[in-house]
Coordinates of C-alpha atoms in Angstrom, one line a residue:
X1302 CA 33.7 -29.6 19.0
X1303 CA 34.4 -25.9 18.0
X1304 CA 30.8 -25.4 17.3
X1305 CA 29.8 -26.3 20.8
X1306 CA 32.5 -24.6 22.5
X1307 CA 31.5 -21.6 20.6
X1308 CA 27.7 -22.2 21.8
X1309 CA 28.9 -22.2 25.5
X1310 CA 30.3 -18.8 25.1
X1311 CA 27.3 -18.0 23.7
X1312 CA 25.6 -19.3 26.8
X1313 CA 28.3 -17.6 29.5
X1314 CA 28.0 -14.4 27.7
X1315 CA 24.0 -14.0 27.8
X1316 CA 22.8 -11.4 29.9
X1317 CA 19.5 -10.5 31.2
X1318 CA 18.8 -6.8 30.5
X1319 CA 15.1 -6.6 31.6
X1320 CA 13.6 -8.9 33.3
X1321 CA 9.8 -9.8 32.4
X1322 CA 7.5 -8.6 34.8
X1323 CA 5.3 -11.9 34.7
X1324 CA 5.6 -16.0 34.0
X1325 CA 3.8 -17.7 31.7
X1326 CA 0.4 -18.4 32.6
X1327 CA -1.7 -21.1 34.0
X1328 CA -5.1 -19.9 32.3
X1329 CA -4.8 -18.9 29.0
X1330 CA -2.1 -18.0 26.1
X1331 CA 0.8 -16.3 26.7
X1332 CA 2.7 -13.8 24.7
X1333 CA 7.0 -13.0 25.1
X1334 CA 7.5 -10.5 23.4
X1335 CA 11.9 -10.2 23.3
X1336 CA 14.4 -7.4 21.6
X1337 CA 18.1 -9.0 21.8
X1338 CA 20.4 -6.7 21.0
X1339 CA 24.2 -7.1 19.9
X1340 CA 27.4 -5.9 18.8
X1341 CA 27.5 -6.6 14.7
X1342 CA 29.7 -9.1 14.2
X1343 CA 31.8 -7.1 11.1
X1344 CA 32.5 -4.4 14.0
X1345 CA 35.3 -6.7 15.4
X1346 CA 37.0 -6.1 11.6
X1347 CA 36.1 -2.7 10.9
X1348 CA 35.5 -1.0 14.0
X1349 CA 35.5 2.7 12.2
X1350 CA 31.9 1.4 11.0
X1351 CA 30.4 2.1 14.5
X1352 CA 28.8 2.4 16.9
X1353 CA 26.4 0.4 15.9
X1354 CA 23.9 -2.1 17.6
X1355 CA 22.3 -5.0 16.0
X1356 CA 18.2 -5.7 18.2
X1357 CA 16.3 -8.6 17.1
X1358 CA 12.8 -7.7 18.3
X1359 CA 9.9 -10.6 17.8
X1360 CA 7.3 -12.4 19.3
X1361 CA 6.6 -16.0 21.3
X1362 CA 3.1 -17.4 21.9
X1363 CA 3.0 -20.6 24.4
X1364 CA -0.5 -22.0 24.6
X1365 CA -2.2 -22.5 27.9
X1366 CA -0.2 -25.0 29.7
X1367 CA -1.6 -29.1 29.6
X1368 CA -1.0 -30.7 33.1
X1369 CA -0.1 -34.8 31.7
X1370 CA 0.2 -38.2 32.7
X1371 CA 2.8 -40.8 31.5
X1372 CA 0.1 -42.5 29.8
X1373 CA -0.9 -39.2 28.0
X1374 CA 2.1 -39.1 26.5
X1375 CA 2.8 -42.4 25.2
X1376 CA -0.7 -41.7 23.5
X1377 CA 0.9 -38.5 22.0
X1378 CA 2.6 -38.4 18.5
X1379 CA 5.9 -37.6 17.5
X1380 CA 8.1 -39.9 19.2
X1381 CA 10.3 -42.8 18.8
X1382 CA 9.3 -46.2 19.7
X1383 CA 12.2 -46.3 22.2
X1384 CA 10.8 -43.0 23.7
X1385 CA 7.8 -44.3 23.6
X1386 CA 8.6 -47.5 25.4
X1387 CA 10.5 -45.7 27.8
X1388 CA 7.4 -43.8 28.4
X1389 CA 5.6 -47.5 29.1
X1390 CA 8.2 -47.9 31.9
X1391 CA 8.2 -45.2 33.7
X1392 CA 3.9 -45.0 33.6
X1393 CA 4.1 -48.8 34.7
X1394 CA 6.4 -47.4 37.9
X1395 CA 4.8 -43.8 38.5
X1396 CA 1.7 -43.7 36.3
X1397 CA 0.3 -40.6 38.7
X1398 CA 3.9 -39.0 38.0
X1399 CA 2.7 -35.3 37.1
X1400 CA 4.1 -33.4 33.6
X1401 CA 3.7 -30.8 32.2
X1402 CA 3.3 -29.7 28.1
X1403 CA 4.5 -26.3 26.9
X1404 CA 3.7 -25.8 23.3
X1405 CA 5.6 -22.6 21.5
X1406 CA 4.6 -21.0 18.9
X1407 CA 8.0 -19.4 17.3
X1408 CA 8.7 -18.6 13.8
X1409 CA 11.8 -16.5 12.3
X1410 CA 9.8 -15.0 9.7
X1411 CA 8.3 -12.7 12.2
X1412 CA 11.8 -11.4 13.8
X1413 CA 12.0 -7.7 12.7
X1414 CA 15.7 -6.5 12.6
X1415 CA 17.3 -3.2 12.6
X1416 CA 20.3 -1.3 13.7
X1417 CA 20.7 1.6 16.3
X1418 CA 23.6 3.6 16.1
X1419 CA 24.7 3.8 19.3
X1420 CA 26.8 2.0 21.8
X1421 CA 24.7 -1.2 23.1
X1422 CA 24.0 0.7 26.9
X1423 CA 22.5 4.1 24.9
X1424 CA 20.5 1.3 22.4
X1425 CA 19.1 -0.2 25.6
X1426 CA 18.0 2.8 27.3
X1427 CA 16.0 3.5 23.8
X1428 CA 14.6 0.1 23.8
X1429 CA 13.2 0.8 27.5
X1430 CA 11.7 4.1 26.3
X1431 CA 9.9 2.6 23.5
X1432 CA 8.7 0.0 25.6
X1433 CA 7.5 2.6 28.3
X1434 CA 5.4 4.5 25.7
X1435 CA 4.3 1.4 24.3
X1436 CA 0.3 1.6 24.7
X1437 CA 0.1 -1.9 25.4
X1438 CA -0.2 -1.5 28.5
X1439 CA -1.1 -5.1 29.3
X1440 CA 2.4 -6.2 27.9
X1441 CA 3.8 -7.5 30.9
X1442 CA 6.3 -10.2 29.1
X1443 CA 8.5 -8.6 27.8
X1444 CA 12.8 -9.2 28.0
X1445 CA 15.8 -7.7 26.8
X1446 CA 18.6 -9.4 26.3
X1447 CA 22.2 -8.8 25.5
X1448 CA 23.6 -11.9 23.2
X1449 CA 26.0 -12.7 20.5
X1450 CA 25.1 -11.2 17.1
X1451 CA 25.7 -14.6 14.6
X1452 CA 24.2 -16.8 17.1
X1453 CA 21.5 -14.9 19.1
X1454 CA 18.9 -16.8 19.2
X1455 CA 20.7 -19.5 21.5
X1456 CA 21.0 -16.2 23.9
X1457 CA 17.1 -16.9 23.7
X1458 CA 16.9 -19.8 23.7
X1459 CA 18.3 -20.0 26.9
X1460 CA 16.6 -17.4 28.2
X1461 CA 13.0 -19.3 27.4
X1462 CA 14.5 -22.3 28.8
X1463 CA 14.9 -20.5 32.1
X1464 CA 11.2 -18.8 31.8
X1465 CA 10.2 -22.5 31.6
X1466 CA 11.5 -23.8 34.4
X1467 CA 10.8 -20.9 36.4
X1468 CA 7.0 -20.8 35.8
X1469 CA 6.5 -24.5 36.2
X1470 CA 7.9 -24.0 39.6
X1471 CA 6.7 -20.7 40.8
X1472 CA 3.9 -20.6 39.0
X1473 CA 1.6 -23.6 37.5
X1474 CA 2.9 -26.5 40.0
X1475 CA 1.9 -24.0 42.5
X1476 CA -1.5 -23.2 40.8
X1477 CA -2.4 -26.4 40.0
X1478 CA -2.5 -27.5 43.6
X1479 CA -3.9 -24.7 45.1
X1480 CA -6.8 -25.7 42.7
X1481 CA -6.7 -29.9 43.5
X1482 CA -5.3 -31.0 40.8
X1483 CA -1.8 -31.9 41.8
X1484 CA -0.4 -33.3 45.3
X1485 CA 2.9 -34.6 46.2
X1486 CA 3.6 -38.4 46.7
X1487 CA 6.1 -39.9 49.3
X1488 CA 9.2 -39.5 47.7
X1489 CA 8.7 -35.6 46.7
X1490 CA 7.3 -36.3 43.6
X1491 CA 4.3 -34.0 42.0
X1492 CA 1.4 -36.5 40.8
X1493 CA -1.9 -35.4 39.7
X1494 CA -4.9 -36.6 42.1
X1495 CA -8.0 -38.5 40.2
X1496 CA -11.9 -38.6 40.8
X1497 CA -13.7 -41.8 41.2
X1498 CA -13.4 -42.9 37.8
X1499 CA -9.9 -42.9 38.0
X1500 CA -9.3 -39.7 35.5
X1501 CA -6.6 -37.1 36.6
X1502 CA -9.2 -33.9 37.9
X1503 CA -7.5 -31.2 35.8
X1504 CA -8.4 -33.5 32.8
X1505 CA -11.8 -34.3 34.0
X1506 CA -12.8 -30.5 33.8
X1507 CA -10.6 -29.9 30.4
X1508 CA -13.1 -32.3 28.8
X1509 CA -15.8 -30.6 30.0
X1510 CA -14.8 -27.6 28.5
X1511 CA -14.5 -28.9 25.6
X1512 CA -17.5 -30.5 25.4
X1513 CA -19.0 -27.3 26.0
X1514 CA -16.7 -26.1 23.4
X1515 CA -17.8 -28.0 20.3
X1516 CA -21.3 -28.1 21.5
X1517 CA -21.3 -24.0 21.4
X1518 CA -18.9 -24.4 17.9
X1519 CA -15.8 -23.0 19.5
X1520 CA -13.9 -26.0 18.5
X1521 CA -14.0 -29.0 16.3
X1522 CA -15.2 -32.6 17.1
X1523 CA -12.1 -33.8 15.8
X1524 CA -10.1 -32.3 18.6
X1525 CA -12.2 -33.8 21.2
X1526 CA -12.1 -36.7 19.7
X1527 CA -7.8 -36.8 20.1
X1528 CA -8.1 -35.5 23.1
X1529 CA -10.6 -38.5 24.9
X1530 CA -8.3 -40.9 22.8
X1531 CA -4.6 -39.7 24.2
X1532 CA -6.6 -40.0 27.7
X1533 CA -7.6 -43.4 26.9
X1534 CA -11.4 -43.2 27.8
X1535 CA -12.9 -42.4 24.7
X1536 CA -15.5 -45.5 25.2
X1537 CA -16.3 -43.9 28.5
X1538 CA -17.6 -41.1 26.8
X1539 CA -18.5 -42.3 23.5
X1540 CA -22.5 -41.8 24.2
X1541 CA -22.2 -38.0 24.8
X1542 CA -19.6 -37.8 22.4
X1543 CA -22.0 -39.1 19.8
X1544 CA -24.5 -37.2 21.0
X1545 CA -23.5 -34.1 19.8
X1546 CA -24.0 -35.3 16.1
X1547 CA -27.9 -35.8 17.0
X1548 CA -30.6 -33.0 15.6
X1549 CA -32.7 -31.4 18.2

């Protein structure tokens, strides 16, 4: 109970310093690159130690985003039979019902950490220089944040969250209809729209890709392969599929 109270102070006490300058993409990879910065926890029992300010500065790579189906899911690994059955249901009721699939790339090892001696504004105001004169000039992700030193990462945590939710609403549900792939059913629902063989568009042109892909290969037959399976119409193109095994 005390851990949980303590991670919604956490949550009140998150602040946005800089906001990113875009959402996560529709087309391609997308890179976050975050400083939170914090007052050191031991400065609350020896506050002649500062100022000091703790910044957590790393890195967080989402791949291109996957517009999915109910179906595609159950077809996916990782969960529970329950989930799973769940999953069963709610395709059964809404199998058009439109997802979509955010996969992050996050790992602590690459956090870099270091201490600025000042008070956490001036440490701010050094951060936004150093990312001013940053020659990446194409960096347009990145965020500041002011969290809690011992648990910062739920500061970001809920930060991404919010990135999440605000790109699949401003951004890719947006896109993704603009482009055909999505419309919205009677009850205010996205659902993805299907060509005449009854496979969602968006995946229909993914495939292609990829078939392109491995025939140029840029990516492995294997991953094709999972890919017409979790879409379930691998014997649909099982002849061009084998095809690309076939000397010229």
């Amino acid at each position: 109970m005390k851990d949980k109270q303590r991670i919604k102070e956490v949550l009140e006490n998150t602040e946005i310093l800089l906001e990113p300058d875009d959402l996560i993409s529709t087309d391609h990879d997308t890179t976050l690159h975050y400083y939170v910065l914090s007052k050191p926890y031991y400065l609350d029992e020896f506050p002649d130690e500062g100022p000091e300010t703790k910044v957590r500065e790393g890195k967080i790579t989402w791949e291109k985003p996957k517009l999915l189906t109910p179906d595609y899911m159950i077809n996916m690994s990782g969960f529970s039979g329950e989930a799973k059955e769940a999953m069963q249901m709610i395709a059964s009721d809404n199998p058009d019902l439109a997802g979509l699939l955010y996969k992050m790339n996050y790992r602590k090892e690459s956090i870099s950490t270091f201490t600025i001696s000042r008070e956490l504004e001036k440490a701010e105001a050094e951060i936004r220089d150093k990312i001013d004169q940053d020659d990446d000039k194409d960096d347009n992700l990145t965020v500041i944040i002011k969290g809690v030193d011992e648990l910062w990462d739920v500061s970001l945590m809920k930060f991404i969250q919010n990135l999440v939710l605000k790109s699949a609403y401003k951004s890719q549900l947006p896109d993704y209809e603009e482009k055909g792939f999505l419309s919205t059913d009677d009850q205010g629902y996205s659902v993805v729209t299907r060509n005449l063989e009854g496979l969602p568009i968006a995946a229909s042109e993914e495939i292609e890709k990829m078939f392109e892909m491995v025939k140029n290969g840029d990516e492995a037959p294997s991953r094709l392969k999972k890919e017409l399976d979790r879409w379930g119409v691998f014997n649909a193109y099982q002849d061009r599929f084998f095809d690309l095994f076939k000397e010229d």
